[in-house]
mmCIF file of C-alpha atoms and ligand atoms in Angstrom:
data_model
loop_
_atom_site.group_PDB
_atom_site.id
_atom_site.type_symbol
_atom_site.label_atom_id
_atom_site.label_comp_id
_atom_site.label_asym_id
_atom_site.label_seq_id
_atom_site.Cartn_x
_atom_site.Cartn_y
_atom_site.Cartn_z
ATOM 1 C CA MET A 11 67.802 110.904 104.279
ATOM 2 C CA GLU A 12 65.947 113.632 102.278
ATOM 3 C CA HIS A 13 68.770 116.004 103.279
ATOM 4 C CA ILE A 14 71.299 113.857 101.478
ATOM 5 C CA GLU A 15 69.275 113.793 98.272
ATOM 6 C CA ARG A 16 68.711 117.557 98.482
ATOM 7 C CA TYR A 17 72.430 118.332 98.687
ATOM 8 C CA PHE A 18 73.505 115.508 96.389
ATOM 9 C CA PRO A 19 70.793 115.310 93.708
ATOM 10 C CA ASP A 20 72.748 113.094 91.290
ATOM 11 C CA LEU A 21 72.830 109.910 93.366
ATOM 12 C CA THR A 22 72.201 106.647 91.523
ATOM 13 C CA ASN A 23 69.496 104.283 92.780
ATOM 14 C CA GLU A 24 72.224 102.063 94.219
ATOM 15 C CA GLN A 25 73.743 104.951 96.187
ATOM 16 C CA LYS A 26 70.294 106.046 97.454
ATOM 17 C CA ASP A 27 69.648 102.495 98.565
ATOM 18 C CA GLN A 28 73.048 102.282 100.305
ATOM 19 C CA PHE A 29 72.473 105.577 102.153
ATOM 20 C CA ARG A 30 68.944 104.470 103.113
ATOM 21 C CA ARG A 31 70.212 101.170 104.574
ATOM 22 C CA LEU A 32 73.075 102.809 106.447
ATOM 23 C CA LYS A 33 71.085 103.899 109.514
ATOM 24 C CA GLU A 34 69.641 100.453 110.122
ATOM 25 C CA ILE A 35 73.068 98.834 109.778
ATOM 26 C CA TYR A 36 74.609 101.271 112.286
ATOM 27 C CA GLU A 37 71.663 100.829 114.666
ATOM 28 C CA TYR A 38 72.328 97.106 114.660
ATOM 29 C CA TRP A 39 76.081 97.449 115.247
ATOM 30 C CA ASN A 40 75.859 100.338 117.678
ATOM 31 C CA LEU A 41 73.881 98.159 120.101
ATOM 32 C CA ARG A 42 76.811 95.710 120.144
ATOM 33 C CA ILE A 43 79.860 97.976 119.743
ATOM 34 C CA ASN A 44 79.461 101.629 120.572
ATOM 35 C CA VAL A 45 80.696 103.729 117.650
ATOM 36 C CA ILE A 46 78.128 106.562 117.724
ATOM 37 C CA SER A 47 76.762 108.150 120.893
ATOM 38 C CA ARG A 48 73.236 106.789 121.405
ATOM 39 C CA LYS A 49 71.592 110.202 121.549
ATOM 40 C CA ASP A 50 73.284 111.131 118.280
ATOM 41 C CA MET A 51 71.547 108.245 116.472
ATOM 42 C CA ASP A 52 68.439 110.504 116.133
ATOM 43 C CA GLN A 53 70.564 112.871 114.096
ATOM 44 C CA PHE A 54 72.476 110.146 112.281
ATOM 45 C CA TYR A 55 72.039 111.539 108.761
ATOM 46 C CA THR A 56 72.917 115.139 109.640
ATOM 47 C CA HIS A 57 75.627 114.695 112.287
ATOM 48 C CA HIS A 58 77.404 111.770 110.694
ATOM 49 C CA VAL A 59 76.493 111.177 107.056
ATOM 50 C CA LEU A 60 76.000 114.755 105.863
ATOM 51 C CA HIS A 61 78.932 115.998 107.959
ATOM 52 C CA SER A 62 81.183 113.397 106.313
ATOM 53 C CA LEU A 63 79.861 114.350 102.876
ATOM 54 C CA ALA A 64 80.684 118.016 103.518
ATOM 55 C CA ILE A 65 84.118 117.120 102.124
ATOM 56 C CA ALA A 66 82.403 116.412 98.790
ATOM 57 C CA ARG A 67 81.001 119.953 98.663
ATOM 58 C CA ILE A 68 84.584 121.211 98.593
ATOM 59 C CA ILE A 69 86.215 118.583 96.383
ATOM 60 C CA ASP A 70 84.839 116.247 93.748
ATOM 61 C CA PHE A 71 87.432 113.465 93.959
ATOM 62 C CA LYS A 72 88.419 112.218 90.491
ATOM 63 C CA PRO A 73 88.277 108.484 89.706
ATOM 64 C CA ASN A 74 91.375 106.567 90.913
ATOM 65 C CA THR A 75 92.091 109.023 93.703
ATOM 66 C CA THR A 76 93.312 107.280 96.871
ATOM 67 C CA VAL A 77 92.028 108.478 100.240
ATOM 68 C CA LEU A 78 93.113 107.496 103.748
ATOM 69 C CA ASP A 79 90.678 108.001 106.646
ATOM 70 C CA VAL A 80 92.669 108.137 109.890
ATOM 71 C CA GLY A 81 90.900 107.236 113.162
ATOM 72 C CA THR A 82 87.764 106.354 111.243
ATOM 73 C CA GLY A 83 85.989 104.933 114.343
ATOM 74 C CA GLY A 84 82.845 103.322 112.937
ATOM 75 C CA GLY A 85 83.613 104.683 109.453
ATOM 76 C CA PHE A 86 83.347 108.484 109.424
ATOM 77 C CA PRO A 87 83.954 110.260 107.188
ATOM 78 C CA GLY A 88 85.182 107.294 105.088
ATOM 79 C CA ILE A 89 82.042 105.198 104.614
ATOM 80 C CA PRO A 90 79.666 107.966 103.387
ATOM 81 C CA LEU A 91 82.430 109.236 101.066
ATOM 82 C CA ALA A 92 83.039 105.724 99.719
ATOM 83 C CA ILE A 93 79.339 105.443 98.840
ATOM 84 C CA LEU A 94 79.413 108.801 97.089
ATOM 85 C CA PHE A 95 82.661 108.111 95.187
ATOM 86 C CA PRO A 96 82.575 104.466 94.036
ATOM 87 C CA GLU A 97 85.574 104.980 91.730
ATOM 88 C CA VAL A 98 87.814 106.291 94.492
ATOM 89 C CA SER A 99 89.787 103.920 96.785
ATOM 90 C CA PHE A 100 89.368 104.420 100.513
ATOM 91 C CA HIS A 101 91.620 103.013 103.240
ATOM 92 C CA LEU A 102 89.933 103.301 106.640
ATOM 93 C CA VAL A 103 92.140 102.746 109.683
ATOM 94 C CA ASP A 104 91.711 102.816 113.429
ATOM 95 C CA SER A 105 93.842 101.739 116.386
ATOM 96 C CA ILE A 106 90.857 100.000 118.044
ATOM 97 C CA LYS A 107 90.134 96.563 116.610
ATOM 98 C CA LYS A 108 86.420 96.378 117.432
ATOM 99 C CA LYS A 109 85.761 99.646 115.588
ATOM 100 C CA ILE A 110 87.337 98.176 112.463
ATOM 101 C CA LYS A 111 85.111 95.145 112.942
ATOM 102 C CA VAL A 112 82.096 97.480 112.579
ATOM 103 C CA VAL A 113 83.591 99.163 109.503
ATOM 104 C CA GLN A 114 84.222 95.773 107.920
ATOM 105 C CA ALA A 115 80.644 94.689 108.657
ATOM 106 C CA VAL A 116 79.200 97.896 107.157
ATOM 107 C CA LYS A 117 81.419 97.481 104.102
ATOM 108 C CA ASP A 118 80.286 93.852 103.649
ATOM 109 C CA SER A 119 76.564 94.673 104.156
ATOM 110 C CA LEU A 120 76.681 97.411 101.547
ATOM 111 C CA GLY A 121 78.993 95.520 99.176
ATOM 112 C CA LEU A 122 81.457 98.418 99.028
ATOM 113 C CA LYS A 123 84.315 97.247 96.817
ATOM 114 C CA ASN A 124 86.301 100.480 97.127
ATOM 115 C CA VAL A 125 86.899 100.247 100.902
ATOM 116 C CA LYS A 126 89.777 98.581 102.731
ATOM 117 C CA ALA A 127 89.561 98.607 106.544
ATOM 118 C CA ASP A 128 92.570 97.913 108.774
ATOM 119 C CA HIS A 129 93.295 97.794 112.469
ATOM 120 C CA ILE A 130 96.524 99.803 112.544
ATOM 121 C CA ARG A 131 97.885 102.905 114.245
ATOM 122 C CA ALA A 132 98.265 105.905 111.945
ATOM 123 C CA GLU A 133 101.976 106.131 112.815
ATOM 124 C CA ASP A 134 102.593 102.624 111.451
ATOM 125 C CA LEU A 135 101.170 103.185 107.942
ATOM 126 C CA THR A 136 103.552 102.795 105.026
ATOM 127 C CA GLU A 137 101.525 103.609 101.875
ATOM 128 C CA SER A 138 100.958 107.054 100.314
ATOM 129 C CA TYR A 139 97.609 108.602 99.391
ATOM 130 C CA HIS A 140 96.392 111.604 97.398
ATOM 131 C CA PHE A 141 94.279 112.806 100.325
ATOM 132 C CA ILE A 142 94.033 112.080 104.032
ATOM 133 C CA VAL A 143 90.631 112.769 105.573
ATOM 134 C CA SER A 144 89.721 112.753 109.247
ATOM 135 C CA ARG A 145 87.305 113.921 111.921
ATOM 136 C CA ALA A 146 87.708 114.274 115.684
ATOM 137 C CA VAL A 147 90.966 112.368 116.158
ATOM 138 C CA THR A 148 93.692 114.696 117.423
ATOM 139 C CA ALA A 149 95.095 118.228 117.098
ATOM 140 C CA MET A 150 96.672 119.073 113.751
ATOM 141 C CA PRO A 151 100.357 119.225 114.826
ATOM 142 C CA ARG A 152 100.184 115.677 116.197
ATOM 143 C CA PHE A 153 98.146 114.505 113.203
ATOM 144 C CA VAL A 154 100.806 115.848 110.833
ATOM 145 C CA ASP A 155 103.522 114.075 112.846
ATOM 146 C CA TRP A 156 101.648 110.818 112.323
ATOM 147 C CA VAL A 157 100.748 111.014 108.644
ATOM 148 C CA GLY A 158 102.304 114.147 107.110
ATOM 149 C CA ASN A 159 104.763 112.019 105.113
ATOM 150 C CA ARG A 160 102.024 109.752 103.701
ATOM 151 C CA ILE A 161 100.827 112.169 100.990
ATOM 152 C CA SER A 162 101.565 111.220 97.401
ATOM 153 C CA LYS A 163 103.088 113.745 94.977
ATOM 154 C CA ASP A 164 101.061 112.508 92.016
ATOM 155 C CA GLN A 165 98.603 115.388 91.453
ATOM 156 C CA PHE A 166 95.382 115.221 89.384
ATOM 157 C CA ASN A 167 92.531 116.649 91.457
ATOM 158 C CA ASP A 168 91.319 120.266 91.483
ATOM 159 C CA LEU A 169 92.605 120.712 95.046
ATOM 160 C CA THR A 170 96.267 120.080 95.851
ATOM 161 C CA ASN A 171 96.914 116.705 97.521
ATOM 162 C CA GLY A 172 96.910 116.996 101.292
ATOM 163 C CA ILE A 173 94.903 116.688 104.484
ATOM 164 C CA LEU A 174 91.149 117.397 104.632
ATOM 165 C CA TYR A 175 90.169 117.600 108.291
ATOM 166 C CA LEU A 176 86.633 118.230 109.593
ATOM 167 C CA LYS A 177 86.927 120.580 112.564
ATOM 168 C CA GLY A 178 84.889 122.963 114.660
ATOM 169 C CA GLY A 179 85.586 126.090 116.689
ATOM 170 C CA ASP A 180 88.532 128.450 116.685
ATOM 171 C CA LEU A 181 91.444 126.949 114.805
ATOM 172 C CA LYS A 182 93.903 129.849 114.691
ATOM 173 C CA GLU A 183 96.190 128.633 117.474
ATOM 174 C CA GLU A 184 96.166 125.013 116.321
ATOM 175 C CA LEU A 185 97.004 125.890 112.711
ATOM 176 C CA ARG A 186 99.512 128.674 113.397
ATOM 177 C CA GLU A 187 102.562 126.656 112.357
ATOM 178 C CA PHE A 188 101.110 125.646 108.966
ATOM 179 C CA PRO A 189 101.498 128.227 106.168
ATOM 180 C CA LYS A 190 99.607 126.346 103.437
ATOM 181 C CA VAL A 191 96.201 126.034 105.017
ATOM 182 C CA THR A 192 92.721 126.914 103.761
ATOM 183 C CA ILE A 193 89.744 126.890 106.104
ATOM 184 C CA TYR A 194 86.372 126.333 104.447
ATOM 185 C CA ASP A 195 83.336 127.432 106.420
ATOM 186 C CA LEU A 196 80.607 124.806 106.082
ATOM 187 C CA ALA A 197 77.757 127.042 107.346
ATOM 188 C CA PRO A 198 76.972 128.644 103.952
ATOM 189 C CA LEU A 199 76.850 125.214 102.300
ATOM 190 C CA PHE A 200 74.176 123.689 104.551
ATOM 191 C CA GLU A 201 71.047 125.135 106.096
ATOM 192 C CA GLU A 202 71.058 122.848 109.173
ATOM 193 C CA PRO A 203 72.127 124.727 112.373
ATOM 194 C CA PHE A 204 74.535 121.845 113.127
ATOM 195 C CA PHE A 205 76.924 123.281 110.510
ATOM 196 C CA GLU A 206 77.044 126.809 111.980
ATOM 197 C CA THR A 207 80.481 126.326 113.589
ATOM 198 C CA LYS A 208 81.776 123.548 111.374
ATOM 199 C CA LYS A 209 84.773 123.880 109.092
ATOM 200 C CA LEU A 210 86.852 121.867 106.687
ATOM 201 C CA VAL A 211 90.586 122.421 106.926
ATOM 202 C CA HIS A 212 92.643 121.778 103.785
ATOM 203 C CA LEU A 213 96.298 121.486 104.631
ATOM 204 C CA VAL A 214 99.080 121.161 102.073
ATOM 205 C CA LEU A 215 102.518 120.118 103.306
HETATM 206 N N1 SAM B 23 86.473 109.705 112.945
HETATM 207 C C1 SAM B 23 85.414 109.034 113.681
HETATM 208 C C2 SAM B 23 84.194 109.926 113.767
HETATM 209 O O1 SAM B 23 84.307 111.121 113.524
HETATM 210 O O2 SAM B 23 83.093 109.413 114.094
HETATM 211 C C3 SAM B 23 85.872 108.592 115.067
HETATM 212 C C4 SAM B 23 86.310 109.687 115.975
HETATM 213 S S1 SAM B 23 86.808 109.091 117.571
HETATM 214 C C5 SAM B 23 86.504 110.492 118.568
HETATM 215 C C6 SAM B 23 88.590 109.057 117.425
HETATM 216 C C7 SAM B 23 89.113 107.768 116.824
HETATM 217 O O3 SAM B 23 90.514 107.889 116.557
HETATM 218 C C8 SAM B 23 88.955 106.570 117.752
HETATM 219 O O4 SAM B 23 88.244 105.559 117.093
HETATM 220 C C9 SAM B 23 90.396 106.156 118.057
HETATM 221 O O5 SAM B 23 90.530 104.768 118.230
HETATM 222 C C10 SAM B 23 91.127 106.657 116.814
HETATM 223 N N2 SAM B 23 92.574 106.886 117.019
HETATM 224 C C11 SAM B 23 93.161 107.582 118.016
HETATM 225 N N3 SAM B 23 94.498 107.578 117.862
HETATM 226 C C12 SAM B 23 94.766 106.843 116.743
HETATM 227 C C13 SAM B 23 95.970 106.465 116.067
HETATM 228 N N4 SAM B 23 97.159 106.825 116.509
HETATM 229 N N5 SAM B 23 95.858 105.730 114.935
HETATM 230 C C14 SAM B 23 94.649 105.346 114.462
HETATM 231 N N6 SAM B 23 93.492 105.667 115.073
HETATM 232 C C15 SAM B 23 93.545 106.407 116.199
#
């Protein structure tokens, strides 16, 4: 938890409290519905919360931005981002109903008013969003087939509307067919070794 406050020093007391309670809430739900590997629970704040918040080191979403989190699982990266950006609307979706049950429970426990959670396949979405965030769901070409046409044209953030995908490893092959792509290395932004190979891909279509 200290890591979060170190990298995000401007948190309100309410946000600090929400981040503090998050681990306990996930511990409770993870015993019932597995959304985080058990051994990863020791590293909950670094591997899940801080990794999700890495997106906020690249973009400071403006109020009224709309963000879709595709294949959110138990709520990553959507839930930590929703705590950090209370004036931004987040739509968290997953094709597995019990995962959305966990997201809904976390949302209710924390009283997050800016989160909507739905059990739906990405391919069946109909709304548009300023940004689409995701982590560990599928390779980029398939991801773009699913949601590439769900990005709104209404532009008011410092980064161009598009996809913000948390990825690791060598991405050259996977991103070859996309000309408008920026890869942000997360290693220089965090001192934890976990981030050494981690990247954020910003894709504009
Ligand atoms: N993003 C979360 C995280 O990083 O902790 C979960 C990652 S998990 C490896 C991949 C998730 O994608 C699963 O919860 C799965 O149900 C979801 N998923 C796979 N295909 C999907 C689709 N077509 N539409 C929505 N969700 C999908």
